[in-house]
Short mmCIF file of C-alpha atoms in Angstrom, two decimals:
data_model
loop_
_atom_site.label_atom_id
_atom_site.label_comp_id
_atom_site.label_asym_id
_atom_site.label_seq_id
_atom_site.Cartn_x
_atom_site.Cartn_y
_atom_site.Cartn_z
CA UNK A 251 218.69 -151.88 30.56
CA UNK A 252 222.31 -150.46 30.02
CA UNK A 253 223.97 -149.69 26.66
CA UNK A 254 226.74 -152.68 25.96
CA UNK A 255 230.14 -151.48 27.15
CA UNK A 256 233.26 -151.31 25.25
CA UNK A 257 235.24 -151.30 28.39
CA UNK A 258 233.54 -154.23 29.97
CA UNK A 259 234.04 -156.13 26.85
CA UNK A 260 238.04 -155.25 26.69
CA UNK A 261 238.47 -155.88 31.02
CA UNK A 262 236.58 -159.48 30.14
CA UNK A 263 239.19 -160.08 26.85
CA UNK A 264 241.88 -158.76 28.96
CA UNK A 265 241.07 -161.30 32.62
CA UNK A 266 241.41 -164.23 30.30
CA UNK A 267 244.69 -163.47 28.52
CA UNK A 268 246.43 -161.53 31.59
CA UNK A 269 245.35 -162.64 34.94
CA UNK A 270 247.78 -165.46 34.99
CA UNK A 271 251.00 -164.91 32.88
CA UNK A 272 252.13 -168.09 31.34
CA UNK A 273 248.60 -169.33 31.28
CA UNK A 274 246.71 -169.78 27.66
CA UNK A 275 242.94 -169.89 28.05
CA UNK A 276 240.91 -169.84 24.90
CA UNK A 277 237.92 -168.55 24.31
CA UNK A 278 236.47 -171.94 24.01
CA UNK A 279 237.90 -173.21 26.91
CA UNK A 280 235.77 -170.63 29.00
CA UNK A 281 232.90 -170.80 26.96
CA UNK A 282 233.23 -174.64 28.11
CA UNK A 283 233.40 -173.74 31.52
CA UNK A 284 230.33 -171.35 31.86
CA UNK A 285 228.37 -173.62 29.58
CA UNK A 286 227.85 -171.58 26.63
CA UNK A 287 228.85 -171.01 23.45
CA UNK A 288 231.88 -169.74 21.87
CA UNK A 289 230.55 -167.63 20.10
CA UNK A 290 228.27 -165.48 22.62
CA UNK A 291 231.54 -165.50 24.71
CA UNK A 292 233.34 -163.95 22.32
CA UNK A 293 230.27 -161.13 21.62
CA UNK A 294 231.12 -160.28 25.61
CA UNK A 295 234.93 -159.55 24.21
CA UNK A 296 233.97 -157.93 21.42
CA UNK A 297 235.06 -153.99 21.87
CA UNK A 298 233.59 -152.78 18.71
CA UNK A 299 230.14 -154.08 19.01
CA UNK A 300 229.87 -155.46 22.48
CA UNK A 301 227.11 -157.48 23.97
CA UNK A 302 226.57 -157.24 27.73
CA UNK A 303 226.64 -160.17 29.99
CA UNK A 304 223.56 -160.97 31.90
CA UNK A 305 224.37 -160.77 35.91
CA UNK A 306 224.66 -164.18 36.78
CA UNK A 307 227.76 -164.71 33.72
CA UNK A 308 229.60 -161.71 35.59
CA UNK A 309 229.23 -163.66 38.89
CA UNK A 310 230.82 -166.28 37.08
CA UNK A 311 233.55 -164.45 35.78
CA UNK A 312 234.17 -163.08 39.04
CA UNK A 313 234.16 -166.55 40.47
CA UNK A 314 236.25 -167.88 38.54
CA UNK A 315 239.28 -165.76 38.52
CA UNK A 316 239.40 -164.88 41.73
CA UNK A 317 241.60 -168.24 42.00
CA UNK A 318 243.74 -169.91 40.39
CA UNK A 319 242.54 -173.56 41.30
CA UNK A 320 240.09 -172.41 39.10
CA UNK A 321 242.76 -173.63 36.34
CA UNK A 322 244.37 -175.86 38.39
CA UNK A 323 243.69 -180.07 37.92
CA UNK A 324 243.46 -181.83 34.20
CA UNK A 325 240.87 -179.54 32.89
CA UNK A 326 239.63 -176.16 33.79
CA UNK A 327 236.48 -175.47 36.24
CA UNK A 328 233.93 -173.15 38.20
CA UNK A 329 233.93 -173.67 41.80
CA UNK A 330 231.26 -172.98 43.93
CA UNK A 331 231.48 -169.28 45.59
CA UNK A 332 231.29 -171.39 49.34
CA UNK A 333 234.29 -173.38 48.32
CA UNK A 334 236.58 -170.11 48.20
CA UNK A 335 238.99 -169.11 51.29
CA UNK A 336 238.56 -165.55 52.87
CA UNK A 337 240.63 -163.52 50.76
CA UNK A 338 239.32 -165.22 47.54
CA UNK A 339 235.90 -164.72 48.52
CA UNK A 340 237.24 -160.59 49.31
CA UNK A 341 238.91 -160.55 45.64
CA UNK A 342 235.32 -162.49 43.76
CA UNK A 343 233.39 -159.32 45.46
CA UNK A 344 236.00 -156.84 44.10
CA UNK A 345 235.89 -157.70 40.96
CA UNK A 346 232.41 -158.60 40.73
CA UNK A 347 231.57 -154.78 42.15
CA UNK A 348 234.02 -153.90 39.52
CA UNK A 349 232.40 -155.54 36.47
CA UNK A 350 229.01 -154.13 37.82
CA UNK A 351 230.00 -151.39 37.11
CA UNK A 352 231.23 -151.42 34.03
CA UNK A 353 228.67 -152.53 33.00
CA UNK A 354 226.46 -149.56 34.12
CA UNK A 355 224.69 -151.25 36.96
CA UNK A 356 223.48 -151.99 40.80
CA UNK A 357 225.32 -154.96 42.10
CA UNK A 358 221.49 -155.92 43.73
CA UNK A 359 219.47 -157.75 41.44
CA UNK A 360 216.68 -155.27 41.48
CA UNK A 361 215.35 -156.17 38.17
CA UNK A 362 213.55 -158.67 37.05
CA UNK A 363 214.84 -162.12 35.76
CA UNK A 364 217.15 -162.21 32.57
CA UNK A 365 217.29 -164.73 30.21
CA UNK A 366 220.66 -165.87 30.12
CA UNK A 367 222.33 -166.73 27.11
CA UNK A 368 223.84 -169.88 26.63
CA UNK A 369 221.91 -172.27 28.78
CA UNK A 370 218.43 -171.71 29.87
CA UNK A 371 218.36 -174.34 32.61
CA UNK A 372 221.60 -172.84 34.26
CA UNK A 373 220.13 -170.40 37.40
CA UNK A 374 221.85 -168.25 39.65
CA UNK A 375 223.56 -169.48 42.06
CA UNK A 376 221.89 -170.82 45.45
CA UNK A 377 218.20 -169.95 43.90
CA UNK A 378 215.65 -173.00 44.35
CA UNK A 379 214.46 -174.96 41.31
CA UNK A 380 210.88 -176.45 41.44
CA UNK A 381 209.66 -178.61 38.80
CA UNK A 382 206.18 -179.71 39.23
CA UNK A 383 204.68 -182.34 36.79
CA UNK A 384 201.32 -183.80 35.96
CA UNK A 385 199.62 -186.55 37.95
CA UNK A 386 197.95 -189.25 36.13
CA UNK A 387 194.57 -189.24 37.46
CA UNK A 388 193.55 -192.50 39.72
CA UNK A 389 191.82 -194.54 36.78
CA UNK A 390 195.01 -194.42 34.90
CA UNK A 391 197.84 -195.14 37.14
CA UNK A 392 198.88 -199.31 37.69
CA UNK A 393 199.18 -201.02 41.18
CA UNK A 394 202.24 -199.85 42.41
CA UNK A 395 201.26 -196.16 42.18
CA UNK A 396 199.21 -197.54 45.36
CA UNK A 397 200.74 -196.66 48.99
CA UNK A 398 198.82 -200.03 49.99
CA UNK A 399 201.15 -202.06 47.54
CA UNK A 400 204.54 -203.62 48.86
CA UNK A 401 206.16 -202.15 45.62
CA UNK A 402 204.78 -198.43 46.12
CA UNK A 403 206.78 -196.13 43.80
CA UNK A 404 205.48 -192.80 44.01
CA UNK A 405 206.66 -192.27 40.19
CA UNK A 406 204.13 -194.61 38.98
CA UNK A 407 201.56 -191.46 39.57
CA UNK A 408 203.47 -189.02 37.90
CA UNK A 409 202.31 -188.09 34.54
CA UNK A 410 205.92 -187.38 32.58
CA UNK A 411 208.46 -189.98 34.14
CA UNK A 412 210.75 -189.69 31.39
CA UNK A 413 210.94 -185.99 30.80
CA UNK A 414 211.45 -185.58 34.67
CA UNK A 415 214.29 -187.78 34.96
CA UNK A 416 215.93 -186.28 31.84
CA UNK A 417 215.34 -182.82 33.49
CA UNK A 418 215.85 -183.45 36.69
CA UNK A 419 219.38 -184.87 36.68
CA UNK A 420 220.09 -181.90 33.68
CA UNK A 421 218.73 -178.99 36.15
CA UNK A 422 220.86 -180.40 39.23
CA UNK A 423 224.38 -181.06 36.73
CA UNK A 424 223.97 -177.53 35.75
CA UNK A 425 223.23 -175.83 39.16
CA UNK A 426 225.13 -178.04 41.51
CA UNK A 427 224.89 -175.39 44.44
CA UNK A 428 220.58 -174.77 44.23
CA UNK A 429 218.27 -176.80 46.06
CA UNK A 430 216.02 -178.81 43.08
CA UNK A 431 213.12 -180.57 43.98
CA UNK A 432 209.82 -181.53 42.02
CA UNK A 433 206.37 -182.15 42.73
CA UNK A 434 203.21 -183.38 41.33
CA UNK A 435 199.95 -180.70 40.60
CA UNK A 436 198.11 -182.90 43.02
CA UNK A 437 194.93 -180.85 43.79
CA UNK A 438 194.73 -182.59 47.11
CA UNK A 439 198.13 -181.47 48.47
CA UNK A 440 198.41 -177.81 47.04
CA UNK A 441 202.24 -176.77 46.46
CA UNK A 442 203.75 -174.08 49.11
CA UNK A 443 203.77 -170.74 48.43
CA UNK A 444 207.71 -170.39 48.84
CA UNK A 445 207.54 -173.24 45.67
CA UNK A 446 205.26 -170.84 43.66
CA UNK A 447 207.74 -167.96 43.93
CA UNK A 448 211.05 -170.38 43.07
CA UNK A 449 212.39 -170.87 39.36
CA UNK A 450 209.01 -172.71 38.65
CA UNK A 451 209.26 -175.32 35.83
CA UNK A 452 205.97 -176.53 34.71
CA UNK A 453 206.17 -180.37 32.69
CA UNK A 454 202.82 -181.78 31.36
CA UNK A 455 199.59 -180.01 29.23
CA UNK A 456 196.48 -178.63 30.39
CA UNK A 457 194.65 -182.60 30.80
CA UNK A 458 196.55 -183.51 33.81
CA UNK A 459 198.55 -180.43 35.08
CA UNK A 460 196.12 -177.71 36.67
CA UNK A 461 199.21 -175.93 37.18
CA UNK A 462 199.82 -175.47 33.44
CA UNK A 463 196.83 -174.28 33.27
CA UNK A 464 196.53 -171.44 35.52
CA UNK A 465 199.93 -170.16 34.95
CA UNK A 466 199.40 -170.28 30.94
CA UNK A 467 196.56 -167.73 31.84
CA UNK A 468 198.71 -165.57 33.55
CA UNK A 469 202.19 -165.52 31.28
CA UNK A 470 202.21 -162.83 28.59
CA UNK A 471 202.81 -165.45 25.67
CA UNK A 472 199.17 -165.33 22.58
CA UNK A 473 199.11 -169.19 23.18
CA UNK A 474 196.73 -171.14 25.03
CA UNK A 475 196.34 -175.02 24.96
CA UNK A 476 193.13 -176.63 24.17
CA UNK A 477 192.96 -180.32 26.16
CA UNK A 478 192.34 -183.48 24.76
CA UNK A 479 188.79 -184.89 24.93
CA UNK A 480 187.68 -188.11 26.90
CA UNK A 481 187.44 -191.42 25.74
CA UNK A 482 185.16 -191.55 23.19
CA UNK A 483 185.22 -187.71 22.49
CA UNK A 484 186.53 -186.56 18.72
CA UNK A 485 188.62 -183.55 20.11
CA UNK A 486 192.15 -184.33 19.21
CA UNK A 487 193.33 -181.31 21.46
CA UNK A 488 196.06 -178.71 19.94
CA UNK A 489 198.01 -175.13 20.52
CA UNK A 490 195.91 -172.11 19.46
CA UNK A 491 198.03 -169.14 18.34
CA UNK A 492 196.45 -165.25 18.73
CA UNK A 493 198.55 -163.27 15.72
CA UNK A 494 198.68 -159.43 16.25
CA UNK A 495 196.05 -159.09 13.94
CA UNK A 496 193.52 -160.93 15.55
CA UNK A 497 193.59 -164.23 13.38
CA UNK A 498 193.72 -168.08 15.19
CA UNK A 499 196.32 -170.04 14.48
CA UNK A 500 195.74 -173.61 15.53
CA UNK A 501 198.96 -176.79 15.46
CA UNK A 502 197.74 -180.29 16.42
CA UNK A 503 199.16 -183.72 16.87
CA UNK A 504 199.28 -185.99 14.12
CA UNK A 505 198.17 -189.54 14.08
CA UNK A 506 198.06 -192.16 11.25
CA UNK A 507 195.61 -195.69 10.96
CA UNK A 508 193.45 -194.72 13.66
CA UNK A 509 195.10 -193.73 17.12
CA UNK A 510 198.92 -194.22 15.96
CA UNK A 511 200.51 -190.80 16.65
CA UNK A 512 203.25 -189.85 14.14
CA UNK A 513 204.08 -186.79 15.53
CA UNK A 514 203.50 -184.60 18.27
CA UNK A 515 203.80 -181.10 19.01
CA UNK A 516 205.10 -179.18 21.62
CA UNK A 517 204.98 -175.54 23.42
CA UNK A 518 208.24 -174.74 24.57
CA UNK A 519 208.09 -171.55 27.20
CA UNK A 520 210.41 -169.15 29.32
CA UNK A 521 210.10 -165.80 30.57
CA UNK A 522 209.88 -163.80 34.20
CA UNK A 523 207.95 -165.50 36.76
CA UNK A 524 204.65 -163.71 37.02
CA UNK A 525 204.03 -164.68 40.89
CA UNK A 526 208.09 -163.76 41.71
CA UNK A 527 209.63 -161.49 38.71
CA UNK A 528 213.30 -162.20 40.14
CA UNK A 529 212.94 -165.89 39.29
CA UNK A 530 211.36 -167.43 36.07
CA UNK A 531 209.04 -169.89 34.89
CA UNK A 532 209.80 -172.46 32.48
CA UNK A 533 206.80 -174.71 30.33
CA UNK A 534 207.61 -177.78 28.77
CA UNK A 535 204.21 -179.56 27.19
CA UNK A 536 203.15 -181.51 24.63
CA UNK A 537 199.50 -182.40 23.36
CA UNK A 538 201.19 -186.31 24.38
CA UNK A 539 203.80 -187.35 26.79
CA UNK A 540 206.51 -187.56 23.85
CA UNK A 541 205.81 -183.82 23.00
CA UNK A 542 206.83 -183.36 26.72
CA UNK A 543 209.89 -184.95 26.24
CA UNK A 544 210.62 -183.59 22.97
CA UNK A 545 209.94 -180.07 24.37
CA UNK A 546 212.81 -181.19 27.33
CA UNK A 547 215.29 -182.80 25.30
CA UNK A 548 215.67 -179.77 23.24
CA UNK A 549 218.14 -178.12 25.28
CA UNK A 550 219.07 -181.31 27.15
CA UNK A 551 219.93 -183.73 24.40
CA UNK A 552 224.10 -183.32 24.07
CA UNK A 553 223.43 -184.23 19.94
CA UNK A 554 221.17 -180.75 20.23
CA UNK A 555 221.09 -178.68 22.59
CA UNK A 556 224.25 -176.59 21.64
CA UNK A 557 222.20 -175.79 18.27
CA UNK A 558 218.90 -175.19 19.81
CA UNK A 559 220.60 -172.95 22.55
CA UNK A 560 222.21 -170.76 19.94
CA UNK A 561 219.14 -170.14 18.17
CA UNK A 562 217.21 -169.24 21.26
CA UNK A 563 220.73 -166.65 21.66
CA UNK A 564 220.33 -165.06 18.26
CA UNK A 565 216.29 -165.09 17.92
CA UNK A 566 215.31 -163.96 21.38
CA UNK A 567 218.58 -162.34 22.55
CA UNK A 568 216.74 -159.17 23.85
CA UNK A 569 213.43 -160.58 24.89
CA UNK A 570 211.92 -161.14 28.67
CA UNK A 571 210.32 -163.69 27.39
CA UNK A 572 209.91 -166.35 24.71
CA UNK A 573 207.90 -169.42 23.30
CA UNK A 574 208.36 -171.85 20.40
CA UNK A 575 205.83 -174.43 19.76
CA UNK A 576 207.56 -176.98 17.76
CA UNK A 577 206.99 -180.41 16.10
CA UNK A 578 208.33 -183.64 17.80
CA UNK A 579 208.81 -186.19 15.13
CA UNK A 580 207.94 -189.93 16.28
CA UNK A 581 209.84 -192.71 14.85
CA UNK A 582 209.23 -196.43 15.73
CA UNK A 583 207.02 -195.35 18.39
CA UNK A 584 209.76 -193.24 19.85
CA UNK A 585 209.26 -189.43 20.50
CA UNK A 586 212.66 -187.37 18.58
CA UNK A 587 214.45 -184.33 19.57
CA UNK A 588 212.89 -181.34 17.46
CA UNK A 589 215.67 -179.31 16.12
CA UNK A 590 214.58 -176.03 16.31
CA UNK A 591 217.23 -175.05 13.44
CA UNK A 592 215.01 -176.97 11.21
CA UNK A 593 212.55 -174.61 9.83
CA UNK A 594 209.91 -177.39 9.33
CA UNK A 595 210.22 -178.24 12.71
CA UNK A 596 209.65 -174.53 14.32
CA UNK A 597 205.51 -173.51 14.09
CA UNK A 598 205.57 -170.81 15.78
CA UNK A 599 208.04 -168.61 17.63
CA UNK A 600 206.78 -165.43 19.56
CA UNK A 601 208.00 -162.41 19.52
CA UNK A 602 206.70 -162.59 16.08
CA UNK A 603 209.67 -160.90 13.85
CA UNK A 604 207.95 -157.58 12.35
#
């Protein structure tokens, strides 16, 4: 990885105060348009301790002022690189080769997938999304799960309908030029190889998503998930933590008068994409469905995921890969955004601080 550059940081401070005379853009009013905050924007301008950009923010950068209907309309915007004429598409590549290397590297993404700063569920541009979710097994699912019934929805079979929907139409706002799709782990129709090597998102635990599973074995994270039992079984299920010195670490779901849950917890995950290390692969579980949501609506809820963001910016700014298993409060029988700002809400966060 290159050392931050100085003169990076003062040709980024110097494109948004010079490249069009007359024109004021703030600091927050980029920060608004690359979707992150103002104040890791303003680390990217900082000359005397500088932080470097990941890639995919350069790109941006160079999209956006190669033109100037890029400030043009009633509020200021990124357009797609496709939507550029011929000599705005020659200036982007200029300046992106420019701000490469300034930044000390290849203008190929050789290396393996960052984490970007700023918003997790932002890719690349033109890189396919896959988000595959649990299936509810047959027992389980109502009539209209059923091909055979007039009303066939094939929803009704997936195990997570609300935390798809919520990340579904958050993944496709955010990266309105990739292709982003989502199946279902079903064992019976096996997912493609080219969906295995995509930005993988994985939504549901180890009970109904095989999937979870496998790639939970193979992900450098010291947390593994330990299913729910059957009806009838006492094994509430819960996330088992390996510390560096050996010692288990176990976080469970909490439930009052019986079966009432109370609170759930979640495993929130991120990192390189062991089966493609140019793309990544994103968990979002629960030991319950409202964990899974809670786990999504961290960094999709507008109330918190500016907050949660930022803390995933400062704690894991310089790490490939990252988990935080957190609790999801429960109130009136609905499942609540954890706030991972909350210290009570955060069990575990790996890389472990020394």
């Amino acid at each position: 990885m290159s050392q931050p550059s100085p003169a990076l940081a003062g040709r980024l401070r110097a494109l948004r105060k010079e490249t069009w005379p007359g024109v004021q853009i703030t600091q927050r009013q980029l920060a608004d348009v690359f979707g992150v905050s103002n104040t890791l924007l303003s680390s990217w301008e900082n000359t005397s301790n500088p932080v470097s950009p990941p890639m995919l923010r350069l790109d941006a950068y160079a999209t956006f002022f190669a033109t100037r209907r890029s400030i043009e309309g009633p509020s200021f915007r990124l357009l797609a690189a496709e939507q550029l004429t011929e000599d705005e598409q020659r200036g982007r590549e200029d300046l992106l080769a420019e701000l490469t290397e300034l930044r000390g590297g290849s203008h190929e993404a050789t290396g393996p997938a960052e984490f970007a700063p700023g918003n997790v569920w932002r890719f690349p541009p033109n890189e396919d999304v896959v988000i595959v979710d649990a299936q509810l097994p047959e027992d389980m699912r109502i009539g209209y799960a059923d091909p055979a019934s007039p009303d066939y929805s094939r929803l009704f079979s997936y195990a997570d309908p609300d935390a798809l929907i919520e990340l579904y139409g958050h993944i496709r706002a955010c990266n309105p030029t990739s292709n982003v799709s989502f199946r279902t782990a079903n064992p019976r129709v096996p997912l493609r190889p080219k969906d295995y090597t995509a930005h993988l998102v994985l939504l549901g635990g180890v009970d109904f998503n095989p999937q979870t599973r496998e790639l939970l074995n193979l992900i450098d994270a010291p947390v593994r998930q330990i299913g729910r039992g059957g009806p009838g079984e006492d094994v509430p299920g819960s996330f088992e933590v390996t510390h560096p010195d050996g010692t288990t670490e176990r976080f469970n779901a909490q439930t009052s008068d019986g079966d009432t849950l109370v609170a759930d917890v979640a495993l929130f995950y991120h990192g390189v994409n062991p089966l493609n290390r140019k793309r990544t692969v994103t968990v979002c579980n629960g030991m319950y469905g409202r964990g899974t949501l809670g786990a999504v609506r961290a960094l999709t809820d507008p109330r918190f995921r500016d907050r949660n963001q930022a803390h995933l910016d400062a704690r894991f700014a310089h790490a490939d890969s990252f988990s935080i298993i957190s609790r999801v409060p429960i109130f009136n029988n609905q499942g609540l955004t954890p706030d991972w700002t909350l210290a009570e809400h955060r069990l575990h966060e790996w890389p472990e601080t020394s």
